[in-house]
C-alpha cells in the first residue's frame, strides 16, 4: 500500500510537470506571459522611475524594441506617423502643393509643383514664409509650418512671405486643394521612334498616369520602342505594379506572388486587362538616381514595386534591364490597427516574381545602429538562378543585363549640398538675375561666381583617402611598425590636399551638376531637370543603342 501511494504521488508529480511543460511551450501562453511582462515594466517605470515619464514615449520606445529584431520595415506608427504614411502611399493630401525647407530661422519654398495652388499664387523657390493666418512661422521649423499649410481641401488661409526676387513682403490668400503628386514625372519621345517615361513612385493611380503617358507617346503611330526609367523609384502600392505590367504582357499572366506564414497572405497576382503594347520592345532603367527633393538632389535606388516591374519584365523576356542592381526589397508590409488610431506596419509575406525568384537581398537588409537601412553587399550573395536564359542573382535584387556605372558624388560635394550652400547660392544668383532664363551649362563665369560665394563658407571635410591614411597610421602604431613606414606615410600625406579651394576645383563637375539642377528647377520644375539631362545620360544612350539594334536586343532576351 505504501509503495502504491508513492507510485501514485510520483506519477502525479510527473503529470503536473509534463502538463506545465506543455503549457509553457504553448505559443499562446508565451505570448500572454510576454504581454503581461511588458505591461508590468511600463507600469513600474511610470510609478517609480526617479523622474516623471511620458507613457506615450515609453510606448513608442517599447514598440521600437519589439519590432527591432524582426526586419527593417516592420514598425509601429503613431497617429501622426500614420498620416505621413498615407500621404506617401497615396501621393494625395490637402495643401498648397509645394515642398519646403529650412534656412537659418526661416522656412522657405523649396519646390512648388507645376499648376499647384502654390505655383498659381506665384510662390517661387527661395521665398521665405513669414506668417500663416497671422501666426509667425519664423523660427518654427519646417515640420510645424507644414502642419499649418496642410488642411482640408477648400479651406482658405492667409500667407505672408518675403519674395526672393524683390525682397518685399507680400500677403496672399491661398485655397488648399487635394494635391495629387503624379507618379509619372516626365514623358517624351527621345527620337523619331523611341519613347521615354520617367516613373518616380508607385502611389495611388500611378498606373493610370502610366497608361496616359504610353497612349500619348503611341498616338501618332511612331512609337517603336520604349525606355521605362525606374531609377530612384522606391516602390509603393503593389496593385499599381500589376496594372503597369498588364500593359505589356498577355492577360492572365502571373507577374508576382506573395507567400507568408498565414494562409490569407498567400496570393498570386495575374494581369487582368488586355495589353496595349504587347510586342513593344522595352528597356527598363534601374539603380541609383539623384531625385529632386525640394531644391536638392537625394540619392535613391530602385526598390520594391519598381523591382517587381523590372524583374517580371525580365523573367517574361519582355524587357532588357540597363543600369545598376536594384536594392533587393522583397518583403510585403500590411498595416494592422493597434488602437487609438495607431498602426503596426508589419511584414507578412515575401514577393516572388515569375521565375520563382525572391528579390529580397539575401535574408534581410541590415539595420544600422541609428535605425537606418543598408542593403547586403553584392559580395555576400552567392546563389544564382536562371531566368529566360539569363543568369541572375537569386534573392538579391534585379541584376541588369547591361550594367552602367552610377553617377556618384564625393563626400565633399555632399557636405556642400547638405549644408544648404547650393540652395543659398541659387537664391543669391536668382536674386541678382531675376529675369534670366535657366542656363544650359555651368561655364567658367558661373562657377567662378560660385567659388567666390563659397570663399567664407565653412566646410569641415576630410577626404576618405585622408581618413584611411589616418587609420593606417593608427594601426601601424599599434602593431609597432610605424617607424618603418613613417617616411612613406608623410610623403603621401603631403601630396593630399583637403583644402576647400582645391576641393572646389577637384569636384567641379559634380558641383556644377547640382548648381545647374537647382537653377533649372527654379524656372522649369523637376521635369525640366530630367529633360535637360536626357541627351547626356549614359544609361539612356545605352538604352537607345540596344533598342535600335534589334539583333542585339533579341539576343539578350534569349540569353545568347
XYZ file of N, CA, C and O in Angstrom, residues 407-555:
596
model
N 26.254 57.457 -61.394
C 26.846 58.737 -61.049
C 26.972 58.795 -59.534
O 26.020 58.509 -58.808
N 28.148 59.137 -59.036
C 28.360 59.210 -57.603
C 28.942 60.567 -57.239
O 29.709 61.161 -58.001
N 28.574 61.050 -56.063
C 29.078 62.326 -55.569
C 30.085 62.072 -54.458
O 29.923 61.151 -53.649
N 31.113 62.905 -54.404
C 32.123 62.800 -53.357
C 31.555 63.258 -52.023
O 30.515 63.927 -51.955
N 32.247 62.901 -50.951
C 31.835 63.343 -49.621
C 31.837 64.863 -49.537
O 30.939 65.469 -48.938
N 32.825 65.507 -50.138
C 32.894 66.965 -50.121
C 31.653 67.567 -50.786
O 31.036 68.491 -50.254
N 31.292 67.031 -51.942
C 30.123 67.540 -52.658
C 28.858 67.388 -51.817
O 28.028 68.305 -51.744
N 28.693 66.235 -51.172
C 27.506 66.000 -50.365
C 27.465 66.911 -49.143
O 26.388 67.341 -48.705
N 28.630 67.236 -48.570
C 28.669 68.157 -47.436
C 28.257 69.557 -47.881
O 27.468 70.236 -47.212
N 28.774 69.995 -49.023
C 28.407 71.317 -49.551
C 26.900 71.391 -49.782
O 26.236 72.371 -49.429
N 26.362 70.345 -50.359
C 24.923 70.319 -50.601
C 24.135 70.230 -49.302
O 23.144 70.945 -49.104
N 24.568 69.331 -48.399
C 23.846 69.128 -47.153
C 23.802 70.361 -46.275
O 22.847 70.549 -45.507
N 24.799 71.207 -46.347
C 24.800 72.447 -45.566
C 23.936 73.541 -46.200
O 23.811 74.627 -45.643
N 23.360 73.239 -47.365
C 22.459 74.203 -48.000
C 23.145 75.237 -48.854
O 22.493 76.203 -49.305
N 24.449 75.071 -49.126
C 25.165 76.097 -49.879
C 24.728 76.163 -51.341
O 24.737 77.238 -51.951
N 24.348 75.014 -51.922
C 23.853 75.029 -53.298
C 22.551 75.823 -53.365
O 22.346 76.656 -54.254
N 21.648 75.582 -52.400
C 20.388 76.326 -52.337
C 20.644 77.815 -52.138
O 20.033 78.659 -52.797
N 21.536 78.135 -51.200
C 21.802 79.539 -50.889
C 22.416 80.256 -52.089
O 22.080 81.415 -52.366
N 23.307 79.570 -52.794
C 23.881 80.175 -53.995
C 22.798 80.388 -55.053
O 22.772 81.422 -55.720
N 21.917 79.386 -55.211
C 20.820 79.538 -56.172
C 19.944 80.731 -55.827
O 19.508 81.474 -56.710
N 19.670 80.914 -54.523
C 18.886 82.081 -54.100
C 19.588 83.376 -54.485
O 18.973 84.303 -55.032
N 20.885 83.451 -54.170
C 21.634 84.687 -54.436
C 21.730 84.960 -55.929
O 21.540 86.099 -56.378
N 22.014 83.927 -56.713
C 22.129 84.108 -58.160
C 20.789 84.547 -58.760
O 20.745 85.436 -59.624
N 19.706 83.944 -58.298
C 18.384 84.297 -58.816
C 17.996 85.708 -58.411
O 17.378 86.446 -59.192
N 18.357 86.117 -57.192
C 18.047 87.469 -56.721
C 18.752 88.514 -57.585
O 18.198 89.571 -57.891
N 19.988 88.204 -58.020
C 20.739 89.154 -58.858
C 20.318 89.104 -60.324
O 20.544 90.056 -61.068
N 19.738 87.959 -60.723
C 19.347 87.785 -62.126
C 17.895 87.328 -62.208
O 17.611 86.221 -62.697
N 16.942 88.147 -61.731
C 15.551 87.669 -61.610
C 14.882 87.337 -62.930
O 13.972 86.503 -62.965
N 15.288 87.966 -64.026
C 14.614 87.741 -65.307
C 15.375 86.806 -66.227
O 14.916 86.519 -67.343
N 16.531 86.303 -65.786
C 17.338 85.443 -66.652
C 16.724 84.052 -66.723
O 16.124 83.561 -65.774
N 16.863 83.405 -67.873
C 16.403 82.039 -68.025
C 17.382 81.059 -67.411
O 18.469 81.436 -66.956
N 17.002 79.795 -67.382
C 17.881 78.771 -66.830
C 19.090 78.575 -67.732
O 18.947 78.510 -68.959
N 20.299 78.487 -67.176
C 21.488 78.278 -68.016
C 21.487 76.879 -68.617
O 20.879 75.953 -68.087
N 22.189 76.732 -69.718
C 22.320 75.427 -70.355
C 23.511 74.650 -69.798
O 23.585 73.430 -69.943
N 24.439 75.372 -69.182
C 25.621 74.734 -68.598
C 26.215 75.685 -67.574
O 25.899 76.880 -67.551
N 27.073 75.147 -66.708
C 27.786 75.972 -65.733
C 29.150 76.303 -66.341
O 30.058 75.472 -66.330
N 29.261 77.501 -66.896
C 30.522 77.901 -67.551
C 31.498 78.447 -66.509
O 31.225 78.476 -65.304
N 32.678 78.888 -66.991
C 33.717 79.386 -66.085
C 33.225 80.573 -65.265
O 33.544 80.688 -64.076
N 32.454 81.453 -65.913
C 31.981 82.647 -65.207
C 31.037 82.271 -64.065
O 31.160 82.785 -62.940
N 30.107 81.370 -64.329
C 29.144 80.984 -63.307
C 29.829 80.204 -62.192
O 29.531 80.418 -60.997
N 30.762 79.308 -62.544
C 31.434 78.559 -61.489
C 32.370 79.452 -60.680
O 32.542 79.255 -59.475
N 32.945 80.454 -61.337
C 33.756 81.422 -60.600
C 32.907 82.187 -59.598
O 33.349 82.478 -58.470
N 31.689 82.508 -59.990
C 30.751 83.161 -59.078
C 30.474 82.265 -57.870
O 30.415 82.741 -56.725
N 30.324 80.974 -58.110
C 30.076 80.031 -57.027
C 31.284 79.932 -56.100
O 31.133 79.894 -54.869
N 32.482 79.905 -56.650
C 33.688 79.810 -55.820
C 33.840 81.055 -54.945
O 34.238 80.956 -53.775
N 33.508 82.227 -55.490
C 33.559 83.448 -54.673
C 32.504 83.390 -53.563
O 32.751 83.828 -52.434
N 31.338 82.837 -53.882
C 30.286 82.681 -52.888
C 30.747 81.775 -51.757
O 30.427 81.989 -50.586
N 31.513 80.734 -52.088
C 31.956 79.755 -51.097
C 33.165 80.217 -50.290
O 33.568 79.535 -49.336
N 33.739 81.361 -50.627
C 35.001 81.785 -50.020
C 34.921 81.866 -48.496
O 35.883 81.496 -47.794
N 33.819 82.331 -47.944
C 33.710 82.487 -46.491
C 32.838 81.406 -45.845
O 32.420 81.532 -44.697
N 32.562 80.338 -46.587
C 31.698 79.273 -46.067
C 32.542 78.184 -45.407
O 33.596 77.795 -45.915
N 32.027 77.694 -44.303
C 32.733 76.658 -43.542
C 32.371 75.278 -44.094
O 31.194 74.934 -44.178
N 33.397 74.507 -44.479
C 33.177 73.132 -44.935
C 34.163 72.246 -44.184
O 35.340 72.171 -44.534
N 33.679 71.600 -43.126
C 34.530 70.682 -42.371
C 34.609 69.376 -43.151
O 33.639 68.643 -43.255
N 35.795 69.094 -43.676
C 35.881 67.986 -44.627
C 37.242 67.322 -44.562
O 38.285 67.993 -44.513
N 37.240 66.011 -44.523
C 38.436 65.208 -44.731
C 38.082 64.119 -45.730
O 37.085 63.411 -45.547
N 38.861 63.997 -46.769
C 38.573 63.004 -47.800
C 38.652 61.603 -47.219
O 39.305 61.355 -46.202
N 37.984 60.672 -47.886
C 38.041 59.277 -47.442
C 39.471 58.751 -47.501
O 39.871 57.906 -46.699
N 40.232 59.238 -48.480
C 41.633 58.816 -48.592
C 42.423 59.252 -47.366
O 43.217 58.490 -46.799
N 42.190 60.501 -46.922
C 42.917 61.010 -45.767
C 42.482 60.287 -44.487
O 43.301 59.998 -43.607
N 41.188 59.994 -44.381
C 40.708 59.241 -43.229
C 41.308 57.832 -43.198
O 41.678 57.322 -42.144
N 41.408 57.209 -44.381
C 42.003 55.876 -44.460
C 43.480 55.928 -44.096
O 44.007 55.002 -43.445
N 44.162 57.002 -44.480
C 45.582 57.151 -44.146
C 45.770 57.289 -42.634
O 46.697 56.700 -42.056
N 44.889 58.044 -41.992
C 44.962 58.201 -40.537
C 44.733 56.859 -39.836
O 45.389 56.541 -38.845
N 43.795 56.064 -40.367
C 43.537 54.747 -39.798
C 44.753 53.832 -39.979
O 45.106 53.057 -39.074
N 45.400 53.927 -41.144
C 46.603 53.136 -41.393
C 47.707 53.510 -40.410
O 48.409 52.633 -39.877
N 47.836 54.815 -40.114
C 48.860 55.257 -39.161
C 48.571 54.693 -37.767
O 49.490 54.210 -37.092
N 47.300 54.742 -37.357
C 46.950 54.226 -36.037
C 47.230 52.723 -35.935
O 47.760 52.233 -34.931
N 46.879 51.988 -36.976
C 47.138 50.543 -36.967
C 48.628 50.245 -36.953
O 49.078 49.317 -36.260
N 49.397 51.023 -37.714
C 50.848 50.812 -37.747
C 51.470 51.082 -36.386
O 52.400 50.377 -35.960
N 50.968 52.109 -35.688
C 51.486 52.406 -34.351
C 51.144 51.284 -33.374
O 51.968 50.894 -32.545
N 49.909 50.762 -33.467
C 49.509 49.675 -32.570
C 50.332 48.417 -32.826
O 50.642 47.667 -31.901
N 50.652 48.168 -34.079
C 51.365 46.939 -34.433
C 52.877 47.140 -34.505
O 53.605 46.275 -35.007
N 53.335 48.326 -34.068
C 54.761 48.592 -33.829
C 55.637 48.580 -35.073
O 56.824 48.266 -34.999
N 55.058 48.902 -36.252
C 55.952 49.052 -37.408
C 55.773 50.417 -38.064
O 56.088 50.613 -39.235
N 55.274 51.388 -37.255
C 55.077 52.735 -37.795
C 56.387 53.359 -38.257
O 56.462 53.983 -39.315
N 57.460 53.171 -37.451
C 58.750 53.786 -37.808
C 59.255 53.301 -39.158
O 59.941 54.037 -39.880
N 58.895 52.067 -39.513
C 59.364 51.515 -40.786
C 58.716 52.195 -41.993
O 59.298 52.198 -43.084
N 57.512 52.727 -41.803
C 56.804 53.311 -42.953
C 56.513 54.797 -42.752
O 55.765 55.393 -43.524
N 57.113 55.398 -41.719
C 56.837 56.796 -41.405
C 57.071 57.714 -42.610
O 56.220 58.543 -42.953
N 58.205 57.578 -43.262
C 58.528 58.472 -44.379
C 57.536 58.315 -45.519
O 57.130 59.300 -46.144
N 57.136 57.081 -45.808
C 56.166 56.849 -46.882
C 54.826 57.501 -46.551
O 54.199 58.138 -47.409
N 54.381 57.345 -45.308
C 53.108 57.936 -44.914
C 53.154 59.460 -44.973
O 52.207 60.110 -45.429
N 54.249 60.042 -44.514
C 54.371 61.501 -44.533
C 54.414 62.022 -45.960
O 53.865 63.095 -46.254
N 55.065 61.282 -46.866
C 55.114 61.713 -48.268
C 53.710 61.680 -48.890
O 53.314 62.600 -49.610
N 52.948 60.616 -48.598
C 51.579 60.533 -49.118
C 50.723 61.655 -48.542
O 49.944 62.292 -49.256
N 50.887 61.930 -47.245
C 50.069 62.966 -46.609
C 50.355 64.337 -47.210
O 49.434 65.146 -47.394
N 51.626 64.612 -47.520
C 51.959 65.902 -48.124
C 51.308 66.072 -49.487
O 51.006 67.191 -49.910
N 51.105 64.961 -50.187
C 50.528 65.039 -51.533
C 49.008 65.199 -51.507
O 48.396 65.531 -52.527
N 48.395 64.932 -50.354
C 46.939 65.064 -50.241
C 46.581 66.473 -49.795
O 47.135 66.982 -48.820
N 45.654 67.071 -50.502
C 45.199 68.422 -50.146
C 43.686 68.392 -49.997
O 42.969 68.175 -50.964
N 43.250 68.612 -48.766
C 41.815 68.637 -48.500
C 41.304 70.054 -48.294
O 40.219 70.254 -47.767
N 42.081 71.046 -48.712
C 41.627 72.416 -48.513
C 40.414 72.691 -49.408
O 40.214 72.056 -50.447
N 39.592 73.639 -49.003
C 38.320 73.903 -49.662
C 38.502 74.315 -51.120
O 37.798 73.805 -52.008
N 39.438 75.227 -51.380
C 39.600 75.723 -52.757
C 40.018 74.598 -53.697
O 39.501 74.478 -54.820
N 40.941 73.758 -53.243
C 41.368 72.639 -54.075
C 40.210 71.679 -54.338
O 40.029 71.187 -55.453
N 39.395 71.409 -53.301
C 38.260 70.500 -53.461
C 37.204 71.091 -54.389
O 36.567 70.355 -55.153
N 36.999 72.399 -54.315
C 36.046 73.041 -55.222
C 36.471 72.862 -56.676
O 35.630 72.712 -57.567
N 37.771 72.890 -56.920
C 38.264 72.683 -58.287
C 38.213 71.198 -58.664
O 37.832 70.834 -59.779
N 38.591 70.333 -57.708
C 38.650 68.903 -57.981
C 37.275 68.333 -58.299
O 37.128 67.485 -59.182
N 36.241 68.811 -57.596
C 34.890 68.269 -57.754
C 33.982 69.230 -58.518
O 32.770 69.244 -58.307
N 34.557 69.973 -59.416
C 33.785 70.963 -60.165
C 32.640 70.316 -60.941
O 31.520 70.846 -60.962
N 32.893 69.198 -61.601
C 31.860 68.573 -62.434
C 30.651 68.178 -61.583
O 29.498 68.395 -61.979
N 30.916 67.608 -60.401
C 29.810 67.197 -59.536
C 29.021 68.395 -59.019
O 27.786 68.408 -59.040
N 29.740 69.393 -58.537
C 29.074 70.578 -58.006
C 28.325 71.330 -59.103
O 27.228 71.856 -58.874
N 28.897 71.339 -60.306
C 28.228 72.011 -61.421
C 26.901 71.345 -61.743
O 25.919 72.011 -62.074
N 26.869 70.017 -61.625
C 25.614 69.291 -61.863
C 24.534 69.752 -60.880
O 23.391 70.015 -61.263
N 24.895 69.873 -59.605
C 23.925 70.279 -58.599
C 23.509 71.736 -58.775
O 22.336 72.085 -58.595
N 24.450 72.587 -59.108
C 24.136 74.004 -59.347
C 23.168 74.135 -60.505
O 22.162 74.861 -60.428
N 23.454 73.422 -61.591
C 22.611 73.501 -62.778
C 21.215 72.973 -62.491
O 20.213 73.594 -62.884
N 21.129 71.830 -61.798
C 19.814 71.289 -61.447
C 19.008 72.297 -60.639
O 17.799 72.479 -60.854
N 19.666 72.953 -59.703
C 18.995 73.919 -58.839
C 18.436 75.089 -59.650
O 17.281 75.499 -59.455
N 19.241 75.612 -60.570
C 18.813 76.773 -61.342
C 17.745 76.409 -62.371
O 16.820 77.193 -62.632
N 17.844 75.196 -62.953
C 16.821 74.765 -63.911
C 15.489 74.562 -63.206
O 14.438 74.967 -63.707
N 15.509 73.950 -62.025
C 14.262 73.665 -61.313
C 13.519 74.951 -60.960
O 12.292 74.980 -60.941
N 14.245 76.007 -60.676
C 13.608 77.271 -60.318
C 12.769 77.836 -61.454
O 11.817 78.593 -61.207
N 13.101 77.480 -62.670
C 12.399 78.047 -63.817
C 11.569 77.018 -64.583
O 10.572 77.359 -65.206
N 12.002 75.750 -64.535
C 11.350 74.733 -65.363
C 10.907 73.497 -64.583
O 10.632 72.466 -65.199
N 10.852 73.580 -63.255
C 10.360 72.498 -62.416
C 11.252 71.251 -62.536
O 12.271 71.252 -63.237
N 10.861 70.185 -61.809
C 11.653 68.951 -61.803
C 11.685 68.307 -63.181
O 12.687 67.699 -63.578
N 10.587 68.421 -63.932
C 10.557 67.824 -65.269
C 11.588 68.481 -66.181
O 12.149 67.833 -67.067
N 11.849 69.763 -65.959
C 12.864 70.452 -66.751
C 14.257 69.915 -66.487
O 15.087 69.847 -67.404
N 14.516 69.510 -65.247
C 15.819 68.920 -64.905
C 15.993 67.596 -65.648
O 17.041 67.335 -66.247
N 14.948 66.757 -65.615
C 15.006 65.472 -66.324
C 15.229 65.688 -67.812
O 16.092 65.037 -68.428
N 14.463 66.589 -68.405
C 14.560 66.848 -69.847
C 15.961 67.317 -70.228
O 16.512 66.882 -71.257
N 16.549 68.167 -69.403
C 17.868 68.718 -69.732
C 18.941 67.642 -69.787
O 19.825 67.668 -70.647
N 18.866 66.672 -68.862
C 19.952 65.694 -68.747
C 19.798 64.497 -69.679
O 20.767 63.745 -69.860
N 18.636 64.294 -70.264
C 18.430 63.100 -71.088
C 19.449 62.944 -72.219
O 19.961 61.837 -72.426
N 19.763 63.991 -72.979
C 20.707 63.789 -74.092
C 22.099 63.361 -73.654
O 22.852 62.798 -74.449
N 22.453 63.616 -72.385
C 23.805 63.307 -71.914
C 23.820 62.114 -70.957
O 24.873 61.788 -70.393
N 22.686 61.455 -70.788
C 22.544 60.380 -69.818
C 23.129 59.082 -70.384
O 22.657 58.559 -71.395
N 24.157 58.554 -69.713
C 24.849 57.355 -70.200
C 23.904 56.163 -70.318
O 23.938 55.418 -71.310
N 23.053 55.953 -69.325
C 22.137 54.814 -69.345
C 21.089 54.966 -70.440
O 20.718 53.986 -71.099
N 20.601 56.177 -70.650
C 19.619 56.420 -71.721
C 20.256 56.162 -73.083
O 19.625 55.553 -73.971
N 21.490 56.590 -73.259
C 22.174 56.333 -74.538
C 22.353 54.834 -74.766
O 22.182 54.334 -75.882
N 22.684 54.101 -73.679
C 22.818 52.644 -73.800
C 21.484 52.004 -74.151
O 21.423 51.055 -74.949
N 20.397 52.518 -73.578
C 19.062 52.002 -73.886
C 18.709 52.251 -75.345
O 18.160 51.365 -76.035
N 19.003 53.438 -75.847
C 18.745 53.745 -77.257
C 19.530 52.812 -78.169
O 19.007 52.312 -79.177
N 20.789 52.580 -77.824
C 21.630 51.717 -78.662
C 21.029 50.320 -78.790
O 20.975 49.752 -79.893
N 20.589 49.731 -77.667
C 20.093 48.354 -77.727
C 18.716 48.292 -78.390
O 18.399 47.322 -79.098
N 17.889 49.329 -78.220
C 16.581 49.330 -78.870
C 16.697 49.515 -80.383
O 15.844 49.051 -81.150
N 17.742 50.197 -80.823
C 17.941 50.412 -82.254
C 18.723 49.279 -82.913
O 18.936 49.296 -84.124
N 19.137 48.306 -82.119
C 19.852 47.136 -82.635
C 19.002 45.906 -82.307
O 19.183 45.251 -81.276
N 18.058 45.599 -83.181
C 17.112 44.522 -82.927
C 17.761 43.187 -82.673
O 17.305 42.405 -81.817
N 18.824 42.889 -83.397
C 19.501 41.598 -83.233
C 20.094 41.470 -81.842
O 19.968 40.431 -81.179
N 20.731 42.543 -81.375
C 21.317 42.514 -80.032
C 20.220 42.428 -78.972
O 20.357 41.706 -77.980
N 19.132 43.163 -79.163
C 18.014 43.150 -78.209
C 17.466 41.732 -78.052
O 17.295 41.228 -76.936
N 17.228 41.058 -79.174
C 16.679 39.701 -79.127
C 17.680 38.720 -78.539
O 17.295 37.771 -77.833
N 18.962 38.928 -78.806
C 19.992 38.029 -78.269
C 20.051 38.109 -76.744
O 20.211 37.090 -76.058
